[in-house]
Coordinates of C-alpha atoms in Angstrom, one line a residue:
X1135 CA 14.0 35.9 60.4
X1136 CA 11.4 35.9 63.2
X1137 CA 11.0 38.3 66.0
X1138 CA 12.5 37.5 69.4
X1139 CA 9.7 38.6 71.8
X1140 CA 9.6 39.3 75.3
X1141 CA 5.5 39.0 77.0
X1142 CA 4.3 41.0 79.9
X1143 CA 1.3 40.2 81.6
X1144 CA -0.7 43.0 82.9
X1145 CA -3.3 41.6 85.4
X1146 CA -5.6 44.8 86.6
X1147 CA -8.7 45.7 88.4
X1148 CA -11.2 44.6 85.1
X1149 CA -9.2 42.4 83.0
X1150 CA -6.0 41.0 81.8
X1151 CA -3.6 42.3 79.3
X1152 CA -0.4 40.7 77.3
X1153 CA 2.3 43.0 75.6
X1154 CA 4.5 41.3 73.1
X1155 CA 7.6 43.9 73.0
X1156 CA 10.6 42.9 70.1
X1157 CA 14.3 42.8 71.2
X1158 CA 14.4 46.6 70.9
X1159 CA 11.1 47.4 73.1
X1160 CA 8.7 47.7 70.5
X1161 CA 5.3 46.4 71.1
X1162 CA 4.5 44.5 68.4
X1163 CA 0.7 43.4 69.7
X1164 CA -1.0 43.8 73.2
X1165 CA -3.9 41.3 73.7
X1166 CA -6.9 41.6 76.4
X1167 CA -9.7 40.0 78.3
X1168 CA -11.7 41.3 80.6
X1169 CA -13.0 39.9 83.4
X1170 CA -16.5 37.9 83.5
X1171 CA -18.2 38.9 86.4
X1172 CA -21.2 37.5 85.5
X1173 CA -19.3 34.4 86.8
X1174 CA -18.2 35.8 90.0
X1175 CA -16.8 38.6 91.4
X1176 CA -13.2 40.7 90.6
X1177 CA -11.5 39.0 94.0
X1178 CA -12.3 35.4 92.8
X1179 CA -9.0 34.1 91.2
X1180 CA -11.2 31.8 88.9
X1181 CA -12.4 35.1 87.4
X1182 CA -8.6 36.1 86.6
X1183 CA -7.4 32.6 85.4
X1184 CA -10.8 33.2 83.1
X1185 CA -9.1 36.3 81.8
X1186 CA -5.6 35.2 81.6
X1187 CA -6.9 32.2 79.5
X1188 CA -8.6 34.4 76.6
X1189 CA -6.0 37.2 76.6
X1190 CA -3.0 34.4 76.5
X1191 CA -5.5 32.7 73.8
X1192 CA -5.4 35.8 71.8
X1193 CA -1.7 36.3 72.0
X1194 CA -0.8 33.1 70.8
X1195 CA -2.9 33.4 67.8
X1196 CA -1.0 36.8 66.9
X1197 CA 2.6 35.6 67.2
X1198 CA 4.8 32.5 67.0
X1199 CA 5.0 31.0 70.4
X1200 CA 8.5 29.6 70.0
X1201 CA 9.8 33.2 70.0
X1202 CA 9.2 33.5 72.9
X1203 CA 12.2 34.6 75.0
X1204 CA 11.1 35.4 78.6
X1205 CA 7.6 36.1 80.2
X1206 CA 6.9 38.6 83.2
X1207 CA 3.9 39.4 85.3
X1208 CA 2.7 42.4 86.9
X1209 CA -0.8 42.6 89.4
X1210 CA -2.5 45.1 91.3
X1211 CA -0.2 46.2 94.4
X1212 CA -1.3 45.0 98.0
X1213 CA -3.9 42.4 96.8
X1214 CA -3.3 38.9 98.8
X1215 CA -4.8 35.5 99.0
X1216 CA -4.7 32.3 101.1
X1217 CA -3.6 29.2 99.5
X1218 CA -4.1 25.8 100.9
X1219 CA -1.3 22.8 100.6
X1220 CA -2.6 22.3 96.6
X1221 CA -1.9 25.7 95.8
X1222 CA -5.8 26.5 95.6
X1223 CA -7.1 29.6 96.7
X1224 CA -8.8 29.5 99.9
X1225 CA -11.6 31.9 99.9
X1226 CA -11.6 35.1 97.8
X1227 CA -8.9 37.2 97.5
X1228 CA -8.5 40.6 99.9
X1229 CA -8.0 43.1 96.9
X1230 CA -5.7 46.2 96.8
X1231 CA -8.5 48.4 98.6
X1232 CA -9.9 46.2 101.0
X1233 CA -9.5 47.4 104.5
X1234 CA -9.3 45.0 107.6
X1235 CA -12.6 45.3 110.1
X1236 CA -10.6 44.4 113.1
X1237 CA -9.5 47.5 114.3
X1238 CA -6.5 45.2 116.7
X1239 CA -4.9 44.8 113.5
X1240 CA -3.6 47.6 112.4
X1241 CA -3.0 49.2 115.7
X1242 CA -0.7 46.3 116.4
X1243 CA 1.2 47.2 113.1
X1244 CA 1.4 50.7 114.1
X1245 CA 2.8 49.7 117.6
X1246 CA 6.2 47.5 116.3
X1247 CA 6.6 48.8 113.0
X1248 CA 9.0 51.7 111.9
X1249 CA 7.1 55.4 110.7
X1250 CA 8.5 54.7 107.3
X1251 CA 7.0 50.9 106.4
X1252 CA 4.1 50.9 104.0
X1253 CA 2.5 48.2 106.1
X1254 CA 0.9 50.8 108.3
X1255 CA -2.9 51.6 107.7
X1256 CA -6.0 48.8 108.0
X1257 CA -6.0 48.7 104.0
X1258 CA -2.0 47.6 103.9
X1259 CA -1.0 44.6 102.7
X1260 CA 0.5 43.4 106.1
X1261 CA -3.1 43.8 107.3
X1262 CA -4.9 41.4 105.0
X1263 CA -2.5 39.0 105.8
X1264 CA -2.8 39.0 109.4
X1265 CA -6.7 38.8 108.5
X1266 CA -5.9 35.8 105.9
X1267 CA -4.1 33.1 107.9
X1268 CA -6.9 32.5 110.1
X1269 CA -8.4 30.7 107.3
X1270 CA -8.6 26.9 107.8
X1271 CA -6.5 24.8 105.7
X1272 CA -3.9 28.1 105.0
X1273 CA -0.3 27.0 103.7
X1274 CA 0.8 29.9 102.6
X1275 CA 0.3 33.5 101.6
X1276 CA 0.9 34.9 97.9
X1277 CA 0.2 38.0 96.1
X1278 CA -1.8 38.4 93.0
X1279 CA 1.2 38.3 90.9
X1280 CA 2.7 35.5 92.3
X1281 CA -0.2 33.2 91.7
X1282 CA -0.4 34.2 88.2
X1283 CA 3.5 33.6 88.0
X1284 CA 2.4 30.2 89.8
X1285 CA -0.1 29.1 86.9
X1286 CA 1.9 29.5 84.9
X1287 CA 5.2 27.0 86.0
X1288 CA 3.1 25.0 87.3
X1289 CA 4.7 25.1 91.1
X1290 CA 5.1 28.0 93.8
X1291 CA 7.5 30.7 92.7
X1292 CA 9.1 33.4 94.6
X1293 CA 7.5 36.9 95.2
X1294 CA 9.6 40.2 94.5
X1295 CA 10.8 42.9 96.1
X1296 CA 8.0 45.3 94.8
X1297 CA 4.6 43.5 95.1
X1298 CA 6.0 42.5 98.9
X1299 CA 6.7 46.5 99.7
X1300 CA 3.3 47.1 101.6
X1301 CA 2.8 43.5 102.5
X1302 CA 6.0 44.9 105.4
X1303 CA 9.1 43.7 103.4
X1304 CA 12.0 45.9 104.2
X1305 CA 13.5 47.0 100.7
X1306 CA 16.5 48.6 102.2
X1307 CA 17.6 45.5 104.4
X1308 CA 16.2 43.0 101.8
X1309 CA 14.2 40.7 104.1
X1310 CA 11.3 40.6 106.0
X1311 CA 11.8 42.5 109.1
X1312 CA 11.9 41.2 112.8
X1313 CA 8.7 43.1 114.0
X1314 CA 6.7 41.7 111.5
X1315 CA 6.0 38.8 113.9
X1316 CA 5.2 41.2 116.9
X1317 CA 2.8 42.6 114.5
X1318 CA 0.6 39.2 114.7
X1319 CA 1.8 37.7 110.9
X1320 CA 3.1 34.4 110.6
X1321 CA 6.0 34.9 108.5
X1322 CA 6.7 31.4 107.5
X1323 CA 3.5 31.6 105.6
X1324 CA 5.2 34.4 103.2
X1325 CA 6.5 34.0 100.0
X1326 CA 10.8 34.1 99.3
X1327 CA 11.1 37.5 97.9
X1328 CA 13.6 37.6 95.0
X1329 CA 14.9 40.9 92.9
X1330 CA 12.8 42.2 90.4
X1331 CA 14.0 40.8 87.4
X1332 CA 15.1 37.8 88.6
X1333 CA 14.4 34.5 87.3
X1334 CA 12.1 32.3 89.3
X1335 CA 11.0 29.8 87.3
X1336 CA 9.7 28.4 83.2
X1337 CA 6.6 27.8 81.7
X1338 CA 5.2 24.0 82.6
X1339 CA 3.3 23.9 79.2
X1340 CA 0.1 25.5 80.9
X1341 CA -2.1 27.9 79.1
X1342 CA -0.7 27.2 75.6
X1343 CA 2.4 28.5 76.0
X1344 CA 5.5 26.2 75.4
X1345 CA 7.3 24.7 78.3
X1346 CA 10.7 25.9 79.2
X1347 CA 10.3 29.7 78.9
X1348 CA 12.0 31.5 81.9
X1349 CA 9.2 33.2 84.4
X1350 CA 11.0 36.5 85.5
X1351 CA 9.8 38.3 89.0
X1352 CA 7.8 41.7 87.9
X1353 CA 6.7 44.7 90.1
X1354 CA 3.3 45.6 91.2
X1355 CA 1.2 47.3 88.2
X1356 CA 2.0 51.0 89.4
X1357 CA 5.4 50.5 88.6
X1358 CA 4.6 48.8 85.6
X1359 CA 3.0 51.3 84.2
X1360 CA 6.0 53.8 84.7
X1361 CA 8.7 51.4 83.3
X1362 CA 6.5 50.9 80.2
X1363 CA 6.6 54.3 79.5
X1364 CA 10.4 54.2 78.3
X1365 CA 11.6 56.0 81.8
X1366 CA 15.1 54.2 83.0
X1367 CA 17.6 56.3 84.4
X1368 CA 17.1 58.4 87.7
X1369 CA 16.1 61.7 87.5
X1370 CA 13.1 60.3 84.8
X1371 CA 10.2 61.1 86.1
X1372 CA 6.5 60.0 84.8
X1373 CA 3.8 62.4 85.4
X1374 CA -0.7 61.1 85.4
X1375 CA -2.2 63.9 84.6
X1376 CA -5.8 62.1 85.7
X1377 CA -8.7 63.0 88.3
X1378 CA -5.9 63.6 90.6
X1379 CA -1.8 64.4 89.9
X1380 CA 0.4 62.0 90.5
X1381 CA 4.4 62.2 89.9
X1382 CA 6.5 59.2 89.9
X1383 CA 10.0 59.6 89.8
X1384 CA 13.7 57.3 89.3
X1385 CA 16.2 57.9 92.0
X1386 CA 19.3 55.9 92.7
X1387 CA 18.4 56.4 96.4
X1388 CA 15.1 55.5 98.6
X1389 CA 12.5 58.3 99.6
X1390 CA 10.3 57.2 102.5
X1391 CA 8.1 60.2 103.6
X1392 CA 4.9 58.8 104.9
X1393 CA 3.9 62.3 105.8
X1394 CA 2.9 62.4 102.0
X1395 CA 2.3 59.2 101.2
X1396 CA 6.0 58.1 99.6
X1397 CA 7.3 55.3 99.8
X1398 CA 9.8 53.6 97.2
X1399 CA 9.7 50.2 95.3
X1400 CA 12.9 48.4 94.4
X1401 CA 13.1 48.0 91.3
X1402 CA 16.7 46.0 91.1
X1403 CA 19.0 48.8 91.8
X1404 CA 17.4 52.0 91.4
X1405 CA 14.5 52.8 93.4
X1406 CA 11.0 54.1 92.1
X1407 CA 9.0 57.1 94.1
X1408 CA 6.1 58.9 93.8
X1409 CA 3.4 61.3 95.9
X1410 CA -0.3 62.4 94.6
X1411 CA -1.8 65.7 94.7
X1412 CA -5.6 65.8 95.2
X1413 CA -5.4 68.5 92.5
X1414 CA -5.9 67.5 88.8
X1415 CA -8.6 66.6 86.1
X1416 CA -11.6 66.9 89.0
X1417 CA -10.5 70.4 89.8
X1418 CA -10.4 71.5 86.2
X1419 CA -13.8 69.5 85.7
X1420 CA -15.9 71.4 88.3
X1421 CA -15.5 75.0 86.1
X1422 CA -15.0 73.4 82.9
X1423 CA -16.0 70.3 80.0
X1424 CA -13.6 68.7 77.9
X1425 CA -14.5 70.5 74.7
X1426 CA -14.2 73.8 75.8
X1427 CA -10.8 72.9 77.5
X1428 CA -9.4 71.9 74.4
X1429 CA -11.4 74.7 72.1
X1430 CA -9.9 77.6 75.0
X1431 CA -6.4 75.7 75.0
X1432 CA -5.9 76.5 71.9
X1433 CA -5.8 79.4 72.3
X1434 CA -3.4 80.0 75.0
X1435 CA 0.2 80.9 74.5
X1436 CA 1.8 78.5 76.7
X1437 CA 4.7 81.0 76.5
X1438 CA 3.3 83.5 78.9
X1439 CA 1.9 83.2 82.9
X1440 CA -1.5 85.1 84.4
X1441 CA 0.1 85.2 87.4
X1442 CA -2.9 84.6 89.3
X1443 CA -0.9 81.8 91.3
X1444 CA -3.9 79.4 91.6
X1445 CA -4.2 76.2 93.5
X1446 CA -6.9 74.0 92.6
X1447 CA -8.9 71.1 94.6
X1448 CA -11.5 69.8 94.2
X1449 CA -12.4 70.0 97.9
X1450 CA -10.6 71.1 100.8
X1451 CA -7.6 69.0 101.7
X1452 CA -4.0 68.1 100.0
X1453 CA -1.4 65.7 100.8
X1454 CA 1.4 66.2 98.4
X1455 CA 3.1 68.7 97.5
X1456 CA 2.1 70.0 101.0
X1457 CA -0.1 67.6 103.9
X1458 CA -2.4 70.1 104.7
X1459 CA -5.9 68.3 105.4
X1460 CA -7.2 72.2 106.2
X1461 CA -5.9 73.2 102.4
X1462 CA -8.7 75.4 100.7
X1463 CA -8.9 75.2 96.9
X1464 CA -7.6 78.7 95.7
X1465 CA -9.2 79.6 92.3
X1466 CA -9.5 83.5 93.1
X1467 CA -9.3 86.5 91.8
X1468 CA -11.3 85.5 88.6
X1469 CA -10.1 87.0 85.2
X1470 CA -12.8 89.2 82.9
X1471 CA -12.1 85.9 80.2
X1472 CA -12.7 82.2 80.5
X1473 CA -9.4 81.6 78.9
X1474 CA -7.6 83.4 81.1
X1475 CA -9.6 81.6 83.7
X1476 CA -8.5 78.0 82.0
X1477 CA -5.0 79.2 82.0
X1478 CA -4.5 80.5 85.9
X1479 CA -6.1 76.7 86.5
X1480 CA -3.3 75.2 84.4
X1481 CA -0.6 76.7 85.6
X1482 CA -1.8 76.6 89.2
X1483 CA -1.8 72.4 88.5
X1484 CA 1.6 72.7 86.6
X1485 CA 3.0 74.9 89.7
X1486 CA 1.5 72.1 92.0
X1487 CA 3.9 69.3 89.7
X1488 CA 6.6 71.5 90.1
X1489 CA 6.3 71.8 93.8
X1490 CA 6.0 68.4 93.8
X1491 CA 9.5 66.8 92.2
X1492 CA 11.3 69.5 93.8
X1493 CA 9.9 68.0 97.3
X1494 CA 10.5 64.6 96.1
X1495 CA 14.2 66.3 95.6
X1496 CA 14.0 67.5 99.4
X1497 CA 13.2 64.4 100.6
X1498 CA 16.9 62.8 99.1
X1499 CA 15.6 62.5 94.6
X1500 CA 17.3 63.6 92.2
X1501 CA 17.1 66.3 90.5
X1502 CA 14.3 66.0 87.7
X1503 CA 15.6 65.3 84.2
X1504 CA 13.1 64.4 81.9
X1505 CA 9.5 64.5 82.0
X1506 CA 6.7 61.5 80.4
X1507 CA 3.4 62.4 80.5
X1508 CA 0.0 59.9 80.7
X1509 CA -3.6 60.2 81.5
X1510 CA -5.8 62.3 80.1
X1511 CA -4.5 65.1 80.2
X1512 CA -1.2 64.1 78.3
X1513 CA -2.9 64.9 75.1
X1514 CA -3.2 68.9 75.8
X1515 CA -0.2 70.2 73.9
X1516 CA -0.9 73.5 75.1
X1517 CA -0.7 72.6 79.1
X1518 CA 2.2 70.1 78.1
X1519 CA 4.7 73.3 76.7
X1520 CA 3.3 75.5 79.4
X1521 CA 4.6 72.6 82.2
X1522 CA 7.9 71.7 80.5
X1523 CA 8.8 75.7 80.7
X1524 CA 7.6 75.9 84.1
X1525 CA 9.3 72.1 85.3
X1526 CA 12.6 73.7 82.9
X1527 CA 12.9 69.8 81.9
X1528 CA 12.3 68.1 78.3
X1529 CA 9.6 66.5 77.2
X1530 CA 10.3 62.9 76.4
X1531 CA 8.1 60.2 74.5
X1532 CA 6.0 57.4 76.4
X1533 CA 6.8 54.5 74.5
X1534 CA 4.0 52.7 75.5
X1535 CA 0.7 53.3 78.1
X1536 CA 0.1 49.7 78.9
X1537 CA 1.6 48.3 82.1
X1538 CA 2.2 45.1 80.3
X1539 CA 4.9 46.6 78.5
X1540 CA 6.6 47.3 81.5
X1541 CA 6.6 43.9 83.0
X1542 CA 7.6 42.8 79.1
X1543 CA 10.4 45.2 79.5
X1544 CA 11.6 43.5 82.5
X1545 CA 11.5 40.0 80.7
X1546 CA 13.6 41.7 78.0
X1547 CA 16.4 43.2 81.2
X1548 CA 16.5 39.5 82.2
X1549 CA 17.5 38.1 78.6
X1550 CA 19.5 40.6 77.7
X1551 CA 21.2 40.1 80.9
X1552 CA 22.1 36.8 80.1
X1553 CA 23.3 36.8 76.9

């Protein structure tokens, strides 16, 4: 009896990546391509069709095509382009970091539109848009996801409710918003925003794959990354422990605190929120290496506290837990030992997480239930007991690190939906 698979399709900053996940969310393979940019550069949509070719390529020659169930795409959140009446790209793409020039742009967002939209800011979204449709021959407006989505049915297919967020789509009211317009966008050249898992289309034969297979409406990479992880029920939440800290966390409720950078994507019903501390890996980095991290953790008993009640940056500045652009790293008194040194460091970090879901818990979150660790430093066993006792949460498993598994996951929500 062959596998009925589900494929996500990952499509990042460097290259593409396909998850195959079974009917009970097991990968079975994960296929990638990078990009060639010896052919152009990362905002040229010829570079990702290039990618999506060869990791699709790959895929195919790993499982049986025809058990294919349901496909799913995620992209990098905020990146647009303009496309002309043929669906071609006009011009590169304006990528997830690119900020507008025209300074009238985002002051005339920041004049119409509410505190809490994540349009505001010359790197939004909303703002590459406005900048976009004064490109001759424009049609329409689409994010990087939708494209994909496009190539692969072969027509224009809706855009969902996540990738749209900073782009100024209202998640609460479901639509774009009245001031949009005020703002200087031309909505009718905006895509029909449909529910995340939602089906929006099927495969037209393009790309290898067989024709008929239902396209399903993803989320922006960020969030599928933390669906991939196993995370599903509110209260979940999904720490990076990377150069920074970020916490993401699954709340039956929005959180919109621009104050600190938090904002929340729809995912269908349950709503998906997060914040980033400028504390992390680069603070730990600046007194220690890897090696002797993981030689000194060792040695720690997670069971215990220094007390030294540290709170480590890597410059002056935070924005969540607390928005304190004055904040001064605080890494003093110093201990006689290095270990003891490593461990006030950790715990200050772990104290910054736990600061940090109990202000997303303020703000209207649940309370946190269950903890998923990624990033680098998920592997620390030592720092991973010494945060569980300190969060008072469990530990739970991260069934996969690939984003792709969390748009395949969605294709899987869809079928199983249906049957």
């Amino acid at each position: 009896m062959k596998h009925r698979l589900a494929l996500g399709i990952d499509v990042g900053t460097s290259g593409v990546r396909v998850a195959a996940l079974d009917d009970d969310l097991t990968v079975v393979t994960v296929t990638k391509a990078a990009m060639d940019l010896s052919k152009g550069p990362r905002n040229d949509p010829a570079i990702w069709l290039g990618a999506l070719t060869d990791a699709l390529s790959a895929m195919l020659q790993a499982i049986d095509a025809s058990s294919i169930e349901a496909v799913c795409v995620d992209g990098t959140s905020g990146t647009v382009l303009a496309l002309d009446a043929a669906a071609a790209p006009i011009g590169h793409a304006l990528m997830y970091n690119d900020a507008v020039e025209d300074r009238a742009i985002p002051e005339a967002i920041a004049a119409v539109a509410p505190r809490q939209s994540a349009a505001h800011g010359a790197s939004s979204a909303l703002a590459r848009s406005i900048s976009l449709q004064t490109r001759p021959g424009i049609v329409r407006i689409a994010h990087q996801a939708d494209w994909i989505a496009e190539r692969l049915a072969g027509k224009p297919v809706p855009s969902d409710e996540s990738n749209a967020l900073k782009t100024g789509y209202d998640p609460v009211a479901r639509g774009w918003p009245g001031w949009m317009s005020e703002a200087g966008i031309n909505t009718g050249l905006l895509p029909d925003i449909v529910a995340t898992g939602t089906m929006t289309g099927v495969t037209s034969g393009a790309f290898g794959l067989p024709e008929g297979i239902p396209i399903v409406a993803g989320v922006s990479d960020g969030c599928a990354s933390f669906l991939a992880t196993g995370a599903s029920t509110p209260g979940d939440g999904v720490t990076a422990l990377g150069t920074t800290l970020t916490l993401k966390l699954l709340s039956d409720k929005p959180i919109f605190a621009p104050e600190y950078g938090i904002y929340s994507h729809r995912i269908g019903d349950q709503w998906l929120a997060g914040g980033a501390s400028n504390s992390g890996g680069e603070a730990l980095a600046a007194y220690f290496a890897p090696d002797e991290i993981a030689a000194l953790s060792e040695r720690i008993n997670p069971e215990t506290s220094t007390g030294l009640n540290y709170y480590p940056l890597p410059r002056t500045g935070e924005r969540f837990p607390v928005n304190d652009p004055g904040l001064v790293s605080r890494v003093d008194p110093r201990p006689e030992t290095r270990q003891d040194f490593l461990q006030g460091l950790l715990e200050g970090i772990a104290a910054i997480e736990k600061r940090g879901f109990e202000r997303l818990a303020e703000l209207g979150g649940p309370e946190l239930t269950s903890i998923r660790t990624v990033g680098g430093g998920a592997s620390n066993r030592t720092w991973t007991r010494m945060r569980t006792r300190m969060l008072n949460t469990s530990e739970a498993p991260v069934a996969s690190g690939e984003a792709a598994a969390g748009s395949a996951r969605i294709a899987w929500g869809f079928v199983k939906g249906r049957a």
